Short mmCIF file of C-alpha atoms in Angstrom, two decimals:
data_model
loop_
_atom_site.label_atom_id
_atom_site.label_comp_id
_atom_site.label_asym_id
_atom_site.label_seq_id
_atom_site.Cartn_x
_atom_site.Cartn_y
_atom_site.Cartn_z
CA MET A 1 2.87 26.49 12.26
CA ILE A 2 5.96 24.98 10.67
CA ALA A 3 8.38 25.71 8.06
CA ALA A 4 10.87 23.85 6.22
CA GLY A 5 13.47 24.30 3.59
CA THR A 6 11.20 22.51 1.30
CA MET A 7 7.84 20.85 1.36
CA VAL A 8 5.16 19.41 -0.91
CA LEU A 9 2.53 21.51 -1.03
CA ASP A 10 -0.52 20.35 -3.12
CA GLY A 11 1.64 18.24 -5.44
CA GLN A 12 3.91 21.41 -6.01
CA VAL A 13 7.33 21.36 -4.47
CA ARG A 14 8.00 24.51 -2.41
CA ARG A 15 11.39 26.25 -1.41
CA PRO A 16 10.95 27.12 1.26
CA GLY A 17 7.40 26.26 2.29
CA TRP A 18 5.08 26.42 5.25
CA LEU A 19 1.78 25.02 6.80
CA GLU A 20 -0.67 26.31 9.77
CA THR A 21 -2.70 23.33 11.35
CA ALA A 22 -5.83 23.41 13.81
CA GLY A 23 -8.22 21.08 15.05
CA GLY A 24 -6.27 18.46 13.42
CA ARG A 25 -6.27 19.67 9.99
CA ILE A 26 -4.34 21.92 7.83
CA LEU A 27 -5.32 25.54 7.48
CA ALA A 28 -3.38 27.18 5.19
CA CYS A 29 -0.24 26.36 3.59
CA GLY A 30 1.74 28.03 0.99
CA GLY A 31 5.26 28.76 -0.25
CA GLY A 32 7.82 31.33 1.22
CA ALA A 33 8.01 33.07 4.30
CA PRO A 34 5.55 31.63 6.97
CA PRO A 35 3.13 34.66 7.53
CA ARG A 36 3.77 34.34 11.59
CA PRO A 37 6.03 33.08 13.79
CA VAL A 38 6.61 29.31 13.53
CA ASP A 39 6.07 26.83 16.44
CA ALA A 40 8.61 24.10 14.55
CA ASP A 41 10.92 25.20 12.13
CA PHE A 42 13.29 22.65 10.02
CA PRO A 43 15.31 24.67 7.69
CA ASP A 44 17.48 21.70 6.59
CA GLY A 45 14.59 19.34 6.47
CA THR A 46 12.34 18.22 3.49
CA VAL A 47 8.07 17.77 4.41
CA VAL A 48 6.51 15.69 2.58
CA PRO A 49 2.43 14.03 2.98
CA GLY A 50 2.35 10.89 5.15
CA PHE A 51 3.20 7.98 3.25
CA VAL A 52 -0.13 5.95 2.45
CA ASP A 53 0.45 2.41 2.54
CA MET A 54 -2.30 0.61 0.69
CA HIS A 55 -0.42 -3.11 0.90
CA VAL A 56 1.56 -4.05 3.94
CA HIS A 57 1.34 -7.44 6.21
CA GLY A 58 3.34 -6.34 9.40
CA GLY A 59 6.35 -5.05 10.63
CA GLY A 60 8.63 -4.66 13.55
CA GLY A 61 7.93 -8.48 14.21
CA ALA A 62 4.60 -8.11 14.47
CA SER A 63 1.85 -9.07 11.97
CA TYR A 64 -1.69 -7.86 11.23
CA THR A 65 -2.93 -11.73 10.90
CA ASP A 66 -1.77 -11.67 14.82
CA ALA A 67 -4.64 -9.73 16.67
CA ASP A 68 -2.29 -9.00 19.70
CA GLY A 69 0.63 -7.36 17.13
CA ILE A 70 -2.30 -5.02 15.02
CA THR A 71 -1.08 -1.91 17.16
CA ALA A 72 2.45 -2.96 17.17
CA ALA A 73 2.58 -3.13 13.19
CA ALA A 74 0.72 0.13 12.71
CA GLU A 75 3.35 1.66 15.15
CA PHE A 76 6.20 0.36 13.43
CA GLY A 77 4.56 1.74 10.16
CA LEU A 78 4.40 5.12 11.80
CA ARG A 79 8.05 5.26 13.03
CA HIS A 80 8.78 4.90 9.04
CA GLY A 81 6.48 7.39 8.21
CA THR A 82 3.25 5.77 7.56
CA THR A 83 0.26 7.64 8.59
CA THR A 84 -2.40 5.71 6.97
CA THR A 85 -2.01 1.93 6.99
CA LEU A 86 -4.35 -0.74 4.80
CA ALA A 87 -3.78 -3.90 6.68
CA SER A 88 -3.77 -6.87 4.49
CA LEU A 89 -4.91 -10.45 5.03
CA VAL A 90 -3.47 -13.47 3.61
CA THR A 91 -4.73 -16.67 2.42
CA ALA A 92 -6.58 -18.73 5.46
CA PRO A 93 -9.22 -21.16 6.44
CA PRO A 94 -12.73 -19.53 6.39
CA ALA A 95 -13.20 -19.10 10.08
CA GLU A 96 -9.64 -17.92 10.50
CA LEU A 97 -9.86 -15.13 8.05
CA LEU A 98 -13.44 -14.20 9.74
CA ALA A 99 -11.87 -13.55 12.66
CA GLY A 100 -8.71 -11.83 10.89
CA VAL A 101 -11.53 -9.50 9.43
CA ARG A 102 -13.26 -8.61 12.86
CA ALA A 103 -9.63 -7.96 14.30
CA LEU A 104 -8.96 -5.17 11.71
CA ALA A 105 -12.31 -4.22 11.71
CA ASP A 106 -12.00 -3.42 15.43
CA ALA A 107 -8.78 -2.00 15.12
CA THR A 108 -10.22 0.54 12.02
CA ARG A 109 -13.19 1.78 14.49
CA ARG A 110 -9.74 2.50 16.93
CA GLY A 111 -7.96 4.48 14.02
CA VAL A 112 -4.92 2.24 14.06
CA VAL A 113 -5.46 1.36 10.33
CA ALA A 114 -7.68 2.86 7.83
CA GLY A 115 -9.26 -0.58 6.69
CA VAL A 116 -8.81 -3.99 5.90
CA HIS A 117 -7.07 -5.22 2.26
CA LEU A 118 -8.36 -9.12 1.78
CA GLU A 119 -5.02 -11.13 -0.31
CA GLY A 120 -6.52 -13.78 -0.83
CA PRO A 121 -8.20 -16.84 -0.59
CA TRP A 122 -9.62 -16.28 -4.03
CA LEU A 123 -6.33 -16.22 -6.13
CA SER A 124 -4.46 -18.68 -8.43
CA ARG A 125 -3.07 -21.56 -7.23
CA ALA A 126 -0.29 -21.16 -10.11
CA ARG A 127 0.18 -17.99 -8.97
CA CYS A 128 0.06 -18.59 -5.30
CA GLY A 129 3.36 -16.50 -4.33
CA ALA A 130 3.84 -17.11 -0.58
CA HIS A 131 0.02 -17.92 0.10
CA ASP A 132 -1.28 -21.33 1.26
CA PRO A 133 -2.24 -23.24 -2.20
CA ALA A 134 -4.21 -25.70 -0.05
CA GLN A 135 -6.88 -23.00 1.05
CA MET A 136 -6.94 -20.79 -1.98
CA ARG A 137 -11.01 -21.77 -3.39
CA ASP A 138 -13.17 -19.62 -5.81
CA PRO A 139 -15.09 -16.97 -4.35
CA ASP A 140 -18.22 -18.24 -2.95
CA PRO A 141 -21.59 -16.08 -2.34
CA ALA A 142 -22.04 -16.90 0.87
CA GLU A 143 -18.28 -16.68 2.10
CA ILE A 144 -18.32 -13.00 0.59
CA ASP A 145 -21.49 -11.91 2.37
CA ALA A 146 -20.06 -13.49 5.59
CA LEU A 147 -16.74 -11.37 5.63
CA LEU A 148 -18.72 -8.34 4.49
CA ASP A 149 -20.96 -8.57 7.29
CA ALA A 150 -17.95 -9.08 9.53
CA GLY A 151 -15.98 -6.23 8.22
CA ALA A 152 -19.19 -3.66 8.35
CA GLY A 153 -17.83 -1.18 6.28
CA THR A 154 -13.95 -1.61 6.91
CA ILE A 155 -12.70 -3.83 4.01
CA ARG A 156 -11.57 -1.49 1.42
CA MET A 157 -9.78 -3.40 -0.66
CA VAL A 158 -10.04 -7.14 -2.14
CA THR A 159 -7.14 -8.99 -4.42
CA LEU A 160 -8.69 -11.72 -6.56
CA ALA A 161 -7.74 -13.63 -9.75
CA PRO A 162 -10.54 -12.94 -12.32
CA GLU A 163 -10.46 -16.05 -14.69
CA LEU A 164 -11.83 -18.09 -11.47
CA PRO A 165 -15.34 -19.07 -11.51
CA GLY A 166 -17.30 -17.23 -10.05
CA ALA A 167 -15.19 -13.89 -10.29
CA ASP A 168 -17.23 -12.00 -12.55
CA ASP A 169 -20.12 -11.86 -9.69
CA ALA A 170 -17.48 -11.45 -6.99
CA ILE A 171 -16.36 -8.43 -8.20
CA ARG A 172 -19.98 -6.90 -9.02
CA ARG A 173 -20.33 -8.11 -5.17
CA PHE A 174 -17.82 -5.95 -4.00
CA ARG A 175 -18.38 -3.01 -5.97
CA ASP A 176 -21.49 -2.80 -4.71
CA ALA A 177 -20.24 -2.94 -1.50
CA GLY A 178 -17.71 -0.08 -2.22
CA VAL A 179 -15.03 -2.38 -1.83
CA VAL A 180 -11.89 -1.86 -4.52
CA VAL A 181 -11.27 -4.86 -6.75
CA ALA A 182 -7.54 -5.35 -7.52
CA VAL A 183 -6.39 -7.81 -9.61
CA GLY A 184 -3.59 -10.08 -8.56
CA HIS A 185 -1.93 -13.72 -8.11
CA THR A 186 -3.28 -14.43 -11.39
CA ASP A 187 -2.73 -16.65 -14.18
CA ALA A 188 -5.60 -14.43 -16.37
CA THR A 189 -4.98 -13.64 -20.22
CA TYR A 190 -5.02 -10.08 -21.30
CA GLU A 191 -8.53 -10.52 -22.46
CA GLN A 192 -9.55 -11.82 -18.90
CA THR A 193 -8.04 -9.13 -17.41
CA GLU A 194 -10.09 -6.11 -19.30
CA HIS A 195 -12.65 -7.86 -18.73
CA ALA A 196 -12.27 -7.97 -15.27
CA VAL A 197 -11.55 -4.22 -15.36
CA ALA A 198 -14.42 -3.76 -17.78
CA LEU A 199 -16.50 -5.18 -14.31
CA GLY A 200 -14.84 -2.79 -11.97
CA ALA A 201 -11.66 -3.75 -11.22
CA THR A 202 -9.45 -0.82 -10.54
CA VAL A 203 -6.13 -1.67 -9.14
CA GLY A 204 -3.46 -4.19 -10.17
CA THR A 205 -1.68 -6.03 -7.15
CA HIS A 206 1.81 -5.57 -7.02
CA LEU A 207 2.17 -5.28 -10.94
CA PHE A 208 4.72 -7.91 -12.36
CA ASN A 209 4.84 -10.06 -9.33
CA ALA A 210 2.51 -13.20 -9.05
CA MET A 211 1.62 -12.49 -12.80
CA PRO A 212 2.79 -14.06 -15.95
CA PRO A 213 5.35 -12.27 -17.41
CA LEU A 214 4.88 -9.59 -20.66
CA HIS A 215 5.09 -11.45 -23.66
CA HIS A 216 4.84 -9.73 -27.04
CA ARG A 217 2.12 -12.54 -28.58
CA GLU A 218 0.41 -12.91 -24.82
CA PRO A 219 0.78 -10.00 -23.14
CA GLY A 220 -1.00 -10.98 -20.25
CA PRO A 221 -2.71 -8.92 -17.41
CA ALA A 222 0.57 -6.41 -16.61
CA LEU A 223 -0.35 -5.03 -19.95
CA ALA A 224 -4.17 -4.63 -19.81
CA LEU A 225 -3.14 -3.44 -16.14
CA LEU A 226 -0.90 -0.66 -17.67
CA ARG A 227 -2.66 0.42 -20.52
CA HIS A 228 -6.03 1.14 -18.92
CA PRO A 229 -6.31 4.74 -17.85
CA GLY A 230 -8.63 4.00 -14.76
CA VAL A 231 -6.42 1.11 -13.00
CA THR A 232 -3.63 2.17 -10.31
CA VAL A 233 -0.94 -0.43 -10.26
CA GLU A 234 0.98 -1.03 -7.16
CA VAL A 235 4.84 -1.49 -7.38
CA ILE A 236 7.39 -2.86 -5.09
CA ALA A 237 10.58 -0.51 -5.32
CA ASP A 238 12.42 -2.26 -2.91
CA GLY A 239 15.21 -3.27 -5.28
CA VAL A 240 14.13 -7.13 -5.03
CA HIS A 241 10.79 -7.40 -6.50
CA VAL A 242 11.34 -5.19 -9.69
CA HIS A 243 14.14 -4.01 -11.48
CA PRO A 244 14.65 -0.41 -10.83
CA ALA A 245 14.75 0.52 -14.66
CA VAL A 246 11.37 -1.39 -14.72
CA VAL A 247 10.28 1.06 -11.94
CA ARG A 248 11.01 3.94 -13.90
CA ALA A 249 9.58 2.47 -17.48
CA VAL A 250 6.09 2.15 -15.25
CA ILE A 251 6.04 5.86 -14.05
CA GLU A 252 6.70 6.54 -17.57
CA ALA A 253 4.20 4.60 -19.34
CA ALA A 254 1.08 4.86 -16.35
CA GLY A 255 2.26 8.47 -15.13
CA PRO A 256 2.73 8.92 -11.42
CA GLU A 257 -0.99 9.75 -10.61
CA ARG A 258 -1.45 5.50 -11.64
CA VAL A 259 1.44 4.26 -9.61
CA ALA A 260 1.14 3.56 -6.17
CA MET A 261 4.41 2.24 -4.15
CA ILE A 262 3.47 -0.55 -1.42
CA THR A 263 5.97 -2.17 1.14
CA ASP A 264 3.99 -5.24 0.88
CA ALA A 265 6.34 -5.92 3.92
CA ILE A 266 5.53 -8.93 6.44
CA ALA A 267 6.88 -9.18 10.48
CA ALA A 268 10.14 -9.68 9.35
CA ALA A 269 10.38 -5.47 8.20
CA GLY A 270 12.72 -3.55 10.72
CA ARG A 271 14.13 -7.10 11.71
CA ASP A 272 17.29 -9.08 11.83
CA ASP A 273 17.49 -12.29 8.90
CA GLY A 274 15.75 -15.30 10.33
CA ALA A 275 12.34 -17.19 10.28
CA PHE A 276 9.13 -15.83 10.26
CA ARG A 277 5.62 -16.72 9.30
CA LEU A 278 3.35 -15.19 6.58
CA GLY A 279 0.13 -16.74 7.27
CA ALA A 280 0.87 -20.50 7.16
CA VAL A 281 3.87 -20.17 5.21
CA THR A 282 7.14 -20.56 6.65
CA VAL A 283 9.45 -17.34 5.53
CA ASP A 284 13.18 -17.05 5.53
CA VAL A 285 14.94 -13.54 5.58
CA VAL A 286 18.25 -14.12 3.91
CA SER A 287 20.16 -10.69 3.65
CA GLY A 288 17.03 -9.26 3.89
CA VAL A 289 15.62 -10.71 1.24
CA ALA A 290 12.10 -13.12 2.40
CA ARG A 291 11.35 -16.44 0.47
CA VAL A 292 8.92 -19.02 1.23
CA ARG A 293 11.36 -21.92 3.05
CA GLY A 294 13.34 -24.07 0.55
CA THR A 295 12.15 -22.30 -2.38
CA PRO A 296 13.32 -19.15 -4.17
CA THR A 297 9.52 -17.71 -4.36
CA ILE A 298 9.82 -13.55 -2.58
CA ALA A 299 7.60 -13.96 0.29
CA GLY A 300 6.83 -10.54 0.88
CA SER A 301 9.39 -7.78 1.61
CA THR A 302 11.26 -5.96 4.71
CA ALA A 303 11.10 -2.76 3.19
CA THR A 304 9.62 0.35 4.76
CA MET A 305 7.78 3.80 3.20
CA ASP A 306 10.23 6.03 3.63
CA ARG A 307 13.04 3.29 2.11
CA ILE A 308 10.59 2.68 -0.95
CA PHE A 309 10.26 6.89 -0.83
CA ARG A 310 13.82 7.43 -1.11
CA THR A 311 14.26 4.99 -3.98
CA VAL A 312 11.72 6.67 -5.64
CA HIS A 313 13.45 10.01 -5.26
CA ALA A 314 16.49 8.71 -6.48
CA GLN A 315 14.79 7.77 -9.78
CA ALA A 316 12.64 10.09 -10.42
CA GLY A 317 12.55 13.46 -8.16
CA LEU A 318 10.52 14.69 -5.02
CA ALA A 319 7.56 15.43 -6.62
CA VAL A 320 7.24 11.99 -7.99
CA ALA A 321 8.15 10.31 -4.98
CA ALA A 322 5.53 12.09 -2.80
CA GLN A 323 2.48 11.59 -5.31
CA THR A 324 3.40 7.53 -5.56
CA THR A 325 3.98 7.20 -1.70
CA SER A 326 0.85 9.38 -0.91
CA ALA A 327 -1.54 10.74 -3.08
CA THR A 328 -2.34 8.13 -5.84
CA PRO A 329 -2.48 5.57 -2.94
CA ALA A 330 -4.97 7.37 -1.23
CA ARG A 331 -6.89 8.42 -4.35
CA ALA A 332 -7.16 4.69 -5.75
CA LEU A 333 -8.55 3.69 -1.93
CA GLY A 334 -10.98 6.42 -2.13
CA LEU A 335 -9.75 8.02 1.02
CA GLU A 336 -10.86 11.47 1.83
CA ARG A 337 -8.04 14.22 3.28
CA VAL A 338 -5.14 12.17 3.07
CA GLY A 339 -2.55 11.91 0.47
CA GLY A 340 -1.57 15.38 0.59
CA LEU A 341 -0.32 18.81 2.18
CA CYS A 342 -3.56 20.96 1.24
CA THR A 343 -6.09 23.50 2.72
CA GLY A 344 -8.56 21.22 4.62
CA TYR A 345 -6.83 17.66 4.63
CA ASP A 346 -5.66 15.94 7.67
CA ALA A 347 -2.41 17.30 9.26
CA ASN A 348 -0.45 14.26 8.20
CA LEU A 349 3.04 14.86 7.31
CA VAL A 350 6.70 13.29 7.52
CA VAL A 351 9.69 15.47 8.22
CA LEU A 352 12.42 13.99 6.41
CA ASP A 353 16.19 15.20 7.12
CA GLY A 354 19.15 16.09 4.93
CA ASN A 355 19.18 12.17 3.98
CA LEU A 356 15.72 11.96 3.43
CA ARG A 357 15.28 9.52 6.87
CA VAL A 358 12.55 10.22 9.20
CA ALA A 359 13.17 13.05 11.50
CA ALA A 360 9.52 13.55 12.69
CA VAL A 361 5.94 12.63 12.09
CA MET A 362 2.68 13.96 12.64
CA VAL A 363 -0.92 12.59 12.67
CA ALA A 364 -3.87 14.87 12.72
CA GLY A 365 -1.93 17.59 13.98
CA ARG A 366 -0.52 15.81 16.25
CA TRP A 367 3.53 14.73 16.80
CA ARG A 368 3.77 10.89 17.48
CA GLY A 369 6.63 9.30 19.61
CA ALA A 370 9.92 10.67 19.20
CA ALA A 371 8.97 13.57 16.92
CA SER A 372 7.75 16.35 19.24
CA ALA A 373 11.54 15.99 20.81
CA ALA A 374 12.99 16.48 17.41
CA THR A 375 10.89 19.81 16.90
CA GLY A 376 11.87 20.94 20.54
#
């Protein structure tokens, strides 16, 4: 039995609130005083659903492209409240990409991450961002089938540029395999993006970044993604990738149920400034901002989900912050029983202190790491 001064239960803010866990699930929850003596009480704390990061490359010095770093990267995210991680791979040669998928598929089966996100290699060279343009290629049915076989059901999302030759067939193939298709790193027109959505694309990868800017005569992919009610748009609310006023405008335009906050974090998250790698690309971090060496191009972020949560909370309030960091990304990925504090859901939660910093984390009904000490 857990009680707190504030809880976000089933999307509603309760002051106070309580929830009861059993067998790794939420047995019951409600507002007001708990029905029996509590096991953990946070009278000055706020309990929110565990964060769901649907686009992240690493953290704490570790990367999801390195088989030996997968667990460390996931544990770093967990310390910052991310209880569900979709591990992202960047553009790489075919054999290297296959090896990366196999390693993450094994990590998914072990419960370390919730699945794989292929961000590339089927991207626009004109909008490559921090990806290696020399390794970008058009979608190839044989490569797609090989990756799906290697993933064995663990590939949950793929980002591709819909204007590439073969993209239509790729979207259909991935959708048939139950993979969420995201439009990103693209030079597509408004019409090409609409076509991709009609074929089954349902996510916009880090909206506004690595795509043409919105123009009143050539609206491009951003407006097409924003306007479609069946599309969830990712936003990196780190204060670097997207201006705070634009973050607010996106939430107001699309609604929090269609906006998924992501970190797009790389291994540099949680580390001091310095040199890092993102796949084959060298990245320099200066004052916490990652850029491709020798260029002004932003290369992922150094953000964590708790930091993103605090940013959104300051702009849009507690309920919206909880929705966009948990329920919306969970729904976009088709994940069941995560993303909310509701009866029957997995007992994944984050306890935040008075400054909205992580005080404790629970995964499947178990306090993790130092969290157990925080509850006494």
